[in-house]
JSON list of C-alpha atoms and ligand atoms in Angstrom, two decimals:
[
{"chain": "A", "resi": 1, "resn": "MET", "atom": "CA", "xyz": [58.46, -285.64, -85.31]},
{"chain": "A", "resi": 2, "resn": "ALA", "atom": "CA", "xyz": [55.92, -284.17, -87.54]},
{"chain": "A", "resi": 3, "resn": "GLU", "atom": "CA", "xyz": [54.01, -285.80, -89.98]},
{"chain": "A", "resi": 4, "resn": "THR", "atom": "CA", "xyz": [51.25, -284.15, -92.32]},
{"chain": "A", "resi": 5, "resn": "LEU", "atom": "CA", "xyz": [47.87, -285.26, -91.99]},
{"chain": "A", "resi": 6, "resn": "ARG", "atom": "CA", "xyz": [45.18, -285.24, -94.40]},
{"chain": "A", "resi": 7, "resn": "GLU", "atom": "CA", "xyz": [41.29, -285.75, -93.00]},
{"chain": "A", "resi": 8, "resn": "VAL", "atom": "CA", "xyz": [39.38, -288.54, -94.55]},
{"chain": "A", "resi": 9, "resn": "PHE", "atom": "CA", "xyz": [36.60, -289.16, -91.72]},
{"chain": "A", "resi": 10, "resn": "GLY", "atom": "CA", "xyz": [36.45, -285.94, -89.72]},
{"chain": "A", "resi": 11, "resn": "GLU", "atom": "CA", "xyz": [35.42, -285.80, -86.19]},
{"chain": "A", "resi": 12, "resn": "ALA", "atom": "CA", "xyz": [31.72, -285.08, -86.52]},
{"chain": "A", "resi": 13, "resn": "ALA", "atom": "CA", "xyz": [31.49, -287.56, -89.39]},
{"chain": "A", "resi": 14, "resn": "VAL", "atom": "CA", "xyz": [32.98, -290.36, -87.53]},
{"chain": "A", "resi": 15, "resn": "ALA", "atom": "CA", "xyz": [30.73, -289.51, -84.55]},
{"chain": "A", "resi": 16, "resn": "ALA", "atom": "CA", "xyz": [27.20, -289.83, -86.51]},
{"chain": "A", "resi": 17, "resn": "ARG", "atom": "CA", "xyz": [28.58, -293.35, -88.12]},
{"chain": "A", "resi": 18, "resn": "VAL", "atom": "CA", "xyz": [29.21, -294.91, -84.66]},
{"chain": "A", "resi": 19, "resn": "ALA", "atom": "CA", "xyz": [25.77, -293.84, -83.90]},
{"chain": "A", "resi": 20, "resn": "GLU", "atom": "CA", "xyz": [24.17, -295.11, -86.81]},
{"chain": "A", "resi": 21, "resn": "LEU", "atom": "CA", "xyz": [26.33, -298.29, -85.99]},
{"chain": "A", "resi": 22, "resn": "GLY", "atom": "CA", "xyz": [25.08, -298.49, -82.32]},
{"chain": "A", "resi": 23, "resn": "ARG", "atom": "CA", "xyz": [21.49, -298.09, -83.77]},
{"chain": "A", "resi": 24, "resn": "GLU", "atom": "CA", "xyz": [22.08, -301.08, -86.35]},
{"chain": "A", "resi": 25, "resn": "ILE", "atom": "CA", "xyz": [23.52, -303.57, -83.81]},
{"chain": "A", "resi": 26, "resn": "SER", "atom": "CA", "xyz": [21.00, -303.20, -81.38]},
{"chain": "A", "resi": 27, "resn": "ALA", "atom": "CA", "xyz": [18.17, -303.58, -83.56]},
{"chain": "A", "resi": 28, "resn": "HIS", "atom": "CA", "xyz": [20.25, -306.82, -85.02]},
{"chain": "A", "resi": 29, "resn": "TYR", "atom": "CA", "xyz": [20.28, -308.13, -81.59]},
{"chain": "A", "resi": 30, "resn": "ALA", "atom": "CA", "xyz": [16.81, -307.29, -80.05]},
{"chain": "A", "resi": 31, "resn": "ALA", "atom": "CA", "xyz": [15.50, -308.97, -83.45]},
{"chain": "A", "resi": 32, "resn": "VAL", "atom": "CA", "xyz": [17.66, -312.28, -82.48]},
{"chain": "A", "resi": 33, "resn": "GLY", "atom": "CA", "xyz": [16.25, -311.91, -78.99]},
{"chain": "A", "resi": 34, "resn": "ALA", "atom": "CA", "xyz": [19.90, -311.08, -77.74]},
{"chain": "A", "resi": 35, "resn": "ALA", "atom": "CA", "xyz": [20.20, -308.76, -74.90]},
{"chain": "A", "resi": 36, "resn": "ASP", "atom": "CA", "xyz": [23.01, -307.27, -72.35]},
{"chain": "A", "resi": 37, "resn": "GLY", "atom": "CA", "xyz": [24.84, -310.19, -71.66]},
{"chain": "A", "resi": 38, "resn": "ASP", "atom": "CA", "xyz": [24.11, -312.68, -74.13]},
{"chain": "A", "resi": 39, "resn": "VAL", "atom": "CA", "xyz": [26.27, -310.29, -76.25]},
{"chain": "A", "resi": 40, "resn": "VAL", "atom": "CA", "xyz": [30.27, -310.57, -75.62]},
{"chain": "A", "resi": 41, "resn": "MET", "atom": "CA", "xyz": [31.63, -307.50, -77.57]},
{"chain": "A", "resi": 42, "resn": "VAL", "atom": "CA", "xyz": [35.43, -308.50, -78.40]},
{"chain": "A", "resi": 43, "resn": "GLY", "atom": "CA", "xyz": [37.29, -306.01, -79.05]},
{"chain": "A", "resi": 44, "resn": "VAL", "atom": "CA", "xyz": [41.12, -306.35, -80.94]},
{"chain": "A", "resi": 45, "resn": "LEU", "atom": "CA", "xyz": [43.49, -304.55, -79.07]},
{"chain": "A", "resi": 46, "resn": "LYS", "atom": "CA", "xyz": [44.69, -302.00, -79.14]},
{"chain": "A", "resi": 47, "resn": "GLY", "atom": "CA", "xyz": [43.54, -300.13, -82.32]},
{"chain": "A", "resi": 48, "resn": "ALA", "atom": "CA", "xyz": [40.06, -300.86, -81.35]},
{"chain": "A", "resi": 49, "resn": "LEU", "atom": "CA", "xyz": [39.67, -299.39, -77.91]},
{"chain": "A", "resi": 50, "resn": "PRO", "atom": "CA", "xyz": [37.97, -295.57, -78.75]},
{"chain": "A", "resi": 51, "resn": "PHE", "atom": "CA", "xyz": [36.03, -296.98, -81.20]},
{"chain": "A", "resi": 52, "resn": "MET", "atom": "CA", "xyz": [34.82, -299.72, -78.77]},
{"chain": "A", "resi": 53, "resn": "ALA", "atom": "CA", "xyz": [34.19, -297.40, -76.09]},
{"chain": "A", "resi": 54, "resn": "ASP", "atom": "CA", "xyz": [32.07, -295.15, -78.33]},
{"chain": "A", "resi": 55, "resn": "LEU", "atom": "CA", "xyz": [30.14, -297.81, -80.26]},
{"chain": "A", "resi": 56, "resn": "LEU", "atom": "CA", "xyz": [29.21, -299.13, -76.57]},
{"chain": "A", "resi": 57, "resn": "ARG", "atom": "CA", "xyz": [27.81, -295.78, -75.23]},
{"chain": "A", "resi": 58, "resn": "ALA", "atom": "CA", "xyz": [25.60, -295.64, -78.49]},
{"chain": "A", "resi": 59, "resn": "LEU", "atom": "CA", "xyz": [23.90, -298.98, -77.70]},
{"chain": "A", "resi": 60, "resn": "ASP", "atom": "CA", "xyz": [20.89, -299.53, -76.00]},
{"chain": "A", "resi": 61, "resn": "PHE", "atom": "CA", "xyz": [22.34, -302.41, -74.33]},
{"chain": "A", "resi": 62, "resn": "CYS", "atom": "CA", "xyz": [24.78, -303.26, -72.12]},
{"chain": "A", "resi": 63, "resn": "PRO", "atom": "CA", "xyz": [26.66, -306.50, -73.96]},
{"chain": "A", "resi": 64, "resn": "THR", "atom": "CA", "xyz": [29.80, -308.38, -71.87]},
{"chain": "A", "resi": 65, "resn": "LEU", "atom": "CA", "xyz": [33.43, -306.57, -72.91]},
{"chain": "A", "resi": 66, "resn": "ASP", "atom": "CA", "xyz": [35.88, -308.49, -73.38]},
{"chain": "A", "resi": 67, "resn": "PHE", "atom": "CA", "xyz": [39.55, -308.41, -75.12]},
{"chain": "A", "resi": 68, "resn": "VAL", "atom": "CA", "xyz": [41.85, -310.00, -77.37]},
{"chain": "A", "resi": 69, "resn": "ARG", "atom": "CA", "xyz": [45.18, -308.95, -79.01]},
{"chain": "A", "resi": 70, "resn": "VAL", "atom": "CA", "xyz": [46.26, -310.72, -82.19]},
{"chain": "A", "resi": 71, "resn": "ALA", "atom": "CA", "xyz": [49.74, -310.12, -83.79]},
{"chain": "A", "resi": 72, "resn": "SER", "atom": "CA", "xyz": [52.00, -311.44, -86.83]},
{"chain": "A", "resi": 73, "resn": "TYR", "atom": "CA", "xyz": [54.98, -313.08, -86.18]},
{"chain": "A", "resi": 74, "resn": "GLY", "atom": "CA", "xyz": [57.82, -310.97, -87.87]},
{"chain": "A", "resi": 75, "resn": "ALA", "atom": "CA", "xyz": [56.44, -308.24, -89.46]},
{"chain": "A", "resi": 76, "resn": "GLY", "atom": "CA", "xyz": [56.21, -308.93, -93.14]},
{"chain": "A", "resi": 77, "resn": "THR", "atom": "CA", "xyz": [57.96, -311.82, -93.50]},
{"chain": "A", "resi": 78, "resn": "SER", "atom": "CA", "xyz": [55.61, -314.57, -93.27]},
{"chain": "A", "resi": 79, "resn": "PRO", "atom": "CA", "xyz": [52.04, -312.72, -93.26]},
{"chain": "A", "resi": 80, "resn": "GLY", "atom": "CA", "xyz": [50.35, -316.38, -92.72]},
{"chain": "A", "resi": 81, "resn": "ALA", "atom": "CA", "xyz": [51.46, -316.77, -89.33]},
{"chain": "A", "resi": 82, "resn": "LEU", "atom": "CA", "xyz": [49.48, -315.10, -86.54]},
{"chain": "A", "resi": 83, "resn": "LYS", "atom": "CA", "xyz": [49.43, -315.95, -82.69]},
{"chain": "A", "resi": 84, "resn": "PHE", "atom": "CA", "xyz": [46.95, -314.65, -79.88]},
{"chain": "A", "resi": 85, "resn": "LEU", "atom": "CA", "xyz": [49.09, -312.23, -77.74]},
{"chain": "A", "resi": 86, "resn": "MET", "atom": "CA", "xyz": [45.97, -312.18, -75.27]},
{"chain": "A", "resi": 87, "resn": "ASP", "atom": "CA", "xyz": [42.96, -314.53, -75.22]},
{"chain": "A", "resi": 88, "resn": "LEU", "atom": "CA", "xyz": [39.28, -313.82, -73.44]},
{"chain": "A", "resi": 89, "resn": "GLU", "atom": "CA", "xyz": [38.25, -314.54, -70.30]},
{"chain": "A", "resi": 90, "resn": "THR", "atom": "CA", "xyz": [34.89, -315.21, -70.93]},
{"chain": "A", "resi": 91, "resn": "ASP", "atom": "CA", "xyz": [33.26, -318.41, -71.84]},
{"chain": "A", "resi": 92, "resn": "ILE", "atom": "CA", "xyz": [31.45, -317.38, -75.48]},
{"chain": "A", "resi": 93, "resn": "ALA", "atom": "CA", "xyz": [29.82, -321.05, -75.63]},
{"chain": "A", "resi": 94, "resn": "GLY", "atom": "CA", "xyz": [26.04, -320.49, -76.38]},
{"chain": "A", "resi": 95, "resn": "ARG", "atom": "CA", "xyz": [26.78, -316.57, -76.82]},
{"chain": "A", "resi": 96, "resn": "HIS", "atom": "CA", "xyz": [26.34, -314.16, -79.07]},
{"chain": "A", "resi": 97, "resn": "VAL", "atom": "CA", "xyz": [29.59, -312.61, -80.24]},
{"chain": "A", "resi": 98, "resn": "LEU", "atom": "CA", "xyz": [30.38, -309.05, -82.02]},
{"chain": "A", "resi": 99, "resn": "VAL", "atom": "CA", "xyz": [34.00, -308.72, -82.81]},
{"chain": "A", "resi": 100, "resn": "VAL", "atom": "CA", "xyz": [34.91, -305.10, -82.69]},
{"chain": "A", "resi": 101, "resn": "GLU", "atom": "CA", "xyz": [37.53, -304.00, -85.22]},
{"chain": "A", "resi": 102, "resn": "ASP", "atom": "CA", "xyz": [39.72, -300.25, -85.80]},
{"chain": "A", "resi": 103, "resn": "ILE", "atom": "CA", "xyz": [40.29, -301.52, -89.88]},
{"chain": "A", "resi": 104, "resn": "VAL", "atom": "CA", "xyz": [39.89, -304.90, -91.82]},
{"chain": "A", "resi": 105, "resn": "ASP", "atom": "CA", "xyz": [42.79, -305.11, -94.34]},
{"chain": "A", "resi": 106, "resn": "THR", "atom": "CA", "xyz": [43.69, -308.44, -96.35]},
{"chain": "A", "resi": 107, "resn": "GLY", "atom": "CA", "xyz": [41.82, -309.97, -93.84]},
{"chain": "A", "resi": 108, "resn": "ARG", "atom": "CA", "xyz": [44.08, -312.16, -92.39]},
{"chain": "A", "resi": 109, "resn": "SER", "atom": "CA", "xyz": [44.22, -311.13, -89.18]},
{"chain": "A", "resi": 110, "resn": "LEU", "atom": "CA", "xyz": [40.38, -311.31, -88.83]},
{"chain": "A", "resi": 111, "resn": "ALA", "atom": "CA", "xyz": [40.10, -314.70, -90.70]},
{"chain": "A", "resi": 112, "resn": "TYR", "atom": "CA", "xyz": [42.53, -316.08, -87.95]},
{"chain": "A", "resi": 113, "resn": "LEU", "atom": "CA", "xyz": [40.39, -314.59, -85.00]},
{"chain": "A", "resi": 114, "resn": "LEU", "atom": "CA", "xyz": [37.16, -315.87, -86.13]},
{"chain": "A", "resi": 115, "resn": "GLY", "atom": "CA", "xyz": [38.47, -319.37, -86.81]},
{"chain": "A", "resi": 116, "resn": "MET", "atom": "CA", "xyz": [39.23, -319.21, -83.57]},
{"chain": "A", "resi": 117, "resn": "LEU", "atom": "CA", "xyz": [36.10, -317.88, -81.67]},
{"chain": "A", "resi": 118, "resn": "GLN", "atom": "CA", "xyz": [34.03, -320.30, -84.45]},
{"chain": "A", "resi": 119, "resn": "GLU", "atom": "CA", "xyz": [35.75, -323.47, -82.14]},
{"chain": "A", "resi": 120, "resn": "ARG", "atom": "CA", "xyz": [34.35, -322.13, -79.12]},
{"chain": "A", "resi": 121, "resn": "SER", "atom": "CA", "xyz": [30.57, -322.62, -80.39]},
{"chain": "A", "resi": 122, "resn": "PRO", "atom": "CA", "xyz": [29.40, -319.07, -80.27]},
{"chain": "A", "resi": 123, "resn": "ALA", "atom": "CA", "xyz": [25.52, -319.30, -80.84]},
{"chain": "A", "resi": 124, "resn": "SER", "atom": "CA", "xyz": [26.80, -316.26, -83.39]},
{"chain": "A", "resi": 125, "resn": "LEU", "atom": "CA", "xyz": [29.92, -314.48, -84.75]},
{"chain": "A", "resi": 126, "resn": "LYS", "atom": "CA", "xyz": [29.49, -311.19, -86.30]},
{"chain": "A", "resi": 127, "resn": "VAL", "atom": "CA", "xyz": [32.18, -308.50, -87.07]},
{"chain": "A", "resi": 128, "resn": "CYS", "atom": "CA", "xyz": [32.16, -304.47, -86.73]},
{"chain": "A", "resi": 129, "resn": "SER", "atom": "CA", "xyz": [34.94, -302.52, -88.22]},
{"chain": "A", "resi": 130, "resn": "LEU", "atom": "CA", "xyz": [35.04, -298.97, -88.38]},
{"chain": "A", "resi": 131, "resn": "LEU", "atom": "CA", "xyz": [36.92, -299.33, -91.29]},
{"chain": "A", "resi": 132, "resn": "ASP", "atom": "CA", "xyz": [36.82, -301.78, -94.48]},
{"chain": "A", "resi": 133, "resn": "LYS", "atom": "CA", "xyz": [39.70, -301.70, -97.23]},
{"chain": "A", "resi": 134, "resn": "ALA", "atom": "CA", "xyz": [37.27, -304.86, -98.44]},
{"chain": "A", "resi": 135, "resn": "TYR", "atom": "CA", "xyz": [39.36, -304.05, -102.14]},
{"chain": "A", "resi": 136, "resn": "ARG", "atom": "CA", "xyz": [42.66, -305.70, -100.25]},
{"chain": "A", "resi": 137, "resn": "ARG", "atom": "CA", "xyz": [41.30, -308.97, -99.10]},
{"chain": "A", "resi": 138, "resn": "VAL", "atom": "CA", "xyz": [43.58, -311.82, -99.54]},
{"chain": "A", "resi": 139, "resn": "VAL", "atom": "CA", "xyz": [41.31, -314.12, -97.13]},
{"chain": "A", "resi": 140, "resn": "ASP", "atom": "CA", "xyz": [37.83, -314.11, -97.88]},
{"chain": "A", "resi": 141, "resn": "VAL", "atom": "CA", "xyz": [36.50, -313.01, -94.62]},
{"chain": "A", "resi": 142, "resn": "ALA", "atom": "CA", "xyz": [33.31, -310.31, -94.34]},
{"chain": "A", "resi": 143, "resn": "VAL", "atom": "CA", "xyz": [32.72, -307.79, -92.21]},
{"chain": "A", "resi": 144, "resn": "ASP", "atom": "CA", "xyz": [29.01, -307.64, -90.89]},
{"chain": "A", "resi": 145, "resn": "PHE", "atom": "CA", "xyz": [29.19, -304.28, -89.91]},
{"chain": "A", "resi": 146, "resn": "VAL", "atom": "CA", "xyz": [31.13, -301.76, -91.40]},
{"chain": "A", "resi": 147, "resn": "GLY", "atom": "CA", "xyz": [31.72, -297.85, -90.49]},
{"chain": "A", "resi": 148, "resn": "PHE", "atom": "CA", "xyz": [33.58, -296.44, -93.85]},
{"chain": "A", "resi": 149, "resn": "GLU", "atom": "CA", "xyz": [34.62, -297.91, -97.01]},
{"chain": "A", "resi": 150, "resn": "ALA", "atom": "CA", "xyz": [38.51, -296.77, -96.20]},
{"chain": "A", "resi": 151, "resn": "PRO", "atom": "CA", "xyz": [40.93, -295.45, -99.26]},
{"chain": "A", "resi": 152, "resn": "PRO", "atom": "CA", "xyz": [44.10, -297.10, -100.19]},
{"chain": "A", "resi": 153, "resn": "VAL", "atom": "CA", "xyz": [46.30, -295.02, -97.76]},
{"chain": "A", "resi": 154, "resn": "PHE", "atom": "CA", "xyz": [47.69, -295.31, -94.76]},
{"chain": "A", "resi": 155, "resn": "LEU", "atom": "CA", "xyz": [45.19, -294.40, -91.73]},
{"chain": "A", "resi": 156, "resn": "VAL", "atom": "CA", "xyz": [45.82, -293.15, -88.49]},
{"chain": "A", "resi": 157, "resn": "GLY", "atom": "CA", "xyz": [43.57, -291.64, -85.65]},
{"chain": "A", "resi": 158, "resn": "TYR", "atom": "CA", "xyz": [40.73, -293.56, -83.77]},
{"chain": "A", "resi": 159, "resn": "GLY", "atom": "CA", "xyz": [43.02, -296.05, -82.36]},
{"chain": "A", "resi": 160, "resn": "MET", "atom": "CA", "xyz": [45.28, -296.72, -85.23]},
{"chain": "A", "resi": 161, "resn": "ASP", "atom": "CA", "xyz": [48.65, -295.50, -84.83]},
{"chain": "A", "resi": 162, "resn": "VAL", "atom": "CA", "xyz": [51.97, -295.47, -86.43]},
{"chain": "A", "resi": 163, "resn": "GLY", "atom": "CA", "xyz": [54.52, -296.55, -84.11]},
{"chain": "A", "resi": 164, "resn": "GLU", "atom": "CA", "xyz": [51.75, -295.62, -81.29]},
{"chain": "A", "resi": 165, "resn": "ARG", "atom": "CA", "xyz": [51.48, -292.26, -81.87]},
{"chain": "A", "resi": 166, "resn": "LEU", "atom": "CA", "xyz": [48.04, -290.29, -83.26]},
{"chain": "A", "resi": 167, "resn": "ARG", "atom": "CA", "xyz": [45.63, -292.81, -82.03]},
{"chain": "A", "resi": 168, "resn": "ARG", "atom": "CA", "xyz": [44.18, -290.21, -79.50]},
{"chain": "A", "resi": 169, "resn": "LEU", "atom": "CA", "xyz": [42.85, -288.17, -83.15]},
{"chain": "A", "resi": 170, "resn": "ARG", "atom": "CA", "xyz": [39.06, -287.93, -82.91]},
{"chain": "A", "resi": 171, "resn": "GLY", "atom": "CA", "xyz": [39.12, -288.47, -86.49]},
{"chain": "A", "resi": 172, "resn": "VAL", "atom": "CA", "xyz": [40.70, -290.69, -89.02]},
{"chain": "A", "resi": 173, "resn": "TYR", "atom": "CA", "xyz": [43.46, -289.11, -91.19]},
{"chain": "A", "resi": 174, "resn": "GLU", "atom": "CA", "xyz": [45.84, -290.44, -93.76]},
{"chain": "A", "resi": 175, "resn": "LEU", "atom": "CA", "xyz": [49.76, -289.99, -93.17]},
{"chain": "A", "resi": 176, "resn": "VAL", "atom": "CA", "xyz": [51.12, -288.33, -95.82]},
{"chain": "A", "resi": 177, "resn": "GLN", "atom": "CA", "xyz": [54.88, -288.59, -96.07]},
{"chain": "B", "resi": 1, "resn": "LIG", "atom": "P1", "xyz": [44.56, -307.34, -91.95]},
{"chain": "B", "resi": 1, "resn": "LIG", "atom": "O1", "xyz": [45.54, -308.82, -91.16]},
{"chain": "B", "resi": 1, "resn": "LIG", "atom": "O2", "xyz": [45.75, -307.38, -93.35]},
{"chain": "B", "resi": 1, "resn": "LIG", "atom": "O3", "xyz": [43.46, -307.12, -92.34]},
{"chain": "B", "resi": 1, "resn": "LIG", "atom": "O4", "xyz": [45.35, -306.12, -91.07]},
{"chain": "B", "resi": 1, "resn": "LIG", "atom": "C1", "xyz": [44.55, -305.63, -90.07]},
{"chain": "B", "resi": 1, "resn": "LIG", "atom": "C2", "xyz": [45.54, -304.76, -89.57]},
{"chain": "B", "resi": 1, "resn": "LIG", "atom": "O5", "xyz": [46.18, -303.97, -90.48]},
{"chain": "B", "resi": 1, "resn": "LIG", "atom": "C3", "xyz": [44.47, -304.05, -88.26]},
{"chain": "B", "resi": 1, "resn": "LIG", "atom": "O6", "xyz": [43.91, -304.36, -87.52]},
{"chain": "B", "resi": 1, "resn": "LIG", "atom": "C4", "xyz": [45.28, -302.66, -88.80]},
{"chain": "B", "resi": 1, "resn": "LIG", "atom": "O7", "xyz": [46.41, -302.89, -86.74]},
{"chain": "B", "resi": 1, "resn": "LIG", "atom": "C5", "xyz": [46.77, -302.75, -89.64]},
{"chain": "B", "resi": 1, "resn": "LIG", "atom": "N1", "xyz": [46.51, -301.91, -90.36]},
{"chain": "B", "resi": 1, "resn": "LIG", "atom": "C6", "xyz": [45.54, -302.25, -91.84]},
{"chain": "B", "resi": 1, "resn": "LIG", "atom": "N2", "xyz": [45.61, -300.51, -92.92]},
{"chain": "B", "resi": 1, "resn": "LIG", "atom": "C7", "xyz": [45.40, -300.25, -92.09]},
{"chain": "B", "resi": 1, "resn": "LIG", "atom": "C8", "xyz": [46.24, -298.66, -91.81]},
{"chain": "B", "resi": 1, "resn": "LIG", "atom": "O8", "xyz": [45.68, -298.18, -93.06]},
{"chain": "B", "resi": 1, "resn": "LIG", "atom": "N3", "xyz": [46.50, -297.98, -90.71]},
{"chain": "B", "resi": 1, "resn": "LIG", "atom": "C9", "xyz": [46.47, -298.54, -89.29]},
{"chain": "B", "resi": 1, "resn": "LIG", "atom": "N4", "xyz": [46.62, -300.05, -89.39]},
{"chain": "B", "resi": 1, "resn": "LIG", "atom": "C10", "xyz": [46.46, -300.44, -90.50]},
{"chain": "B", "resi": 2, "resn": "LIG", "atom": "MG1", "xyz": [42.71, -304.05, -85.29]}
]
């Protein structure tokens, strides 16, 4: 199936912004005196995978890596109902947690995840998302490190999919019907 794609953030722009985020995040954790395993980078599968891999290599320290998967029950029907499909294996109590997302839209998934993580008493809890549709929030949740403000269109590439496809693209594209 062929879709029409319109480039929104090209490969070079994404790579440059990820490098900047790496510097910002490294500086933040240096400033709070956290290094390496004091920080747990939590990737939200599956969409955050390429971003997390590139962001990791843009850091000047080596965090512990872990992953979660969050899904909503039944697409669109009861949007508030979310569940963990996969939980962390790391004990985050007393550690600095950085959640890594591909995109934050309504904020529902992220708010649910942050609520679950906060109960485990991390030393700090921050969020880095490549893309942010802040104007779409229905739940008040802040992203600490934002790659780009995203336009109000459906985006694919750099981890984001349509039916599991197009995740491998190195830039971010609008899916044009
Ligand atoms: P939220 O709970 O509404 O913030 O939804 C966040 C999730 O919705 C993201 O992690 C993505 O999986 C998905 N999502 C939201 N907007 C887009 C988009 O433009 N393209 C692909 N996935 C999206
Ligand atoms: Mg996501």
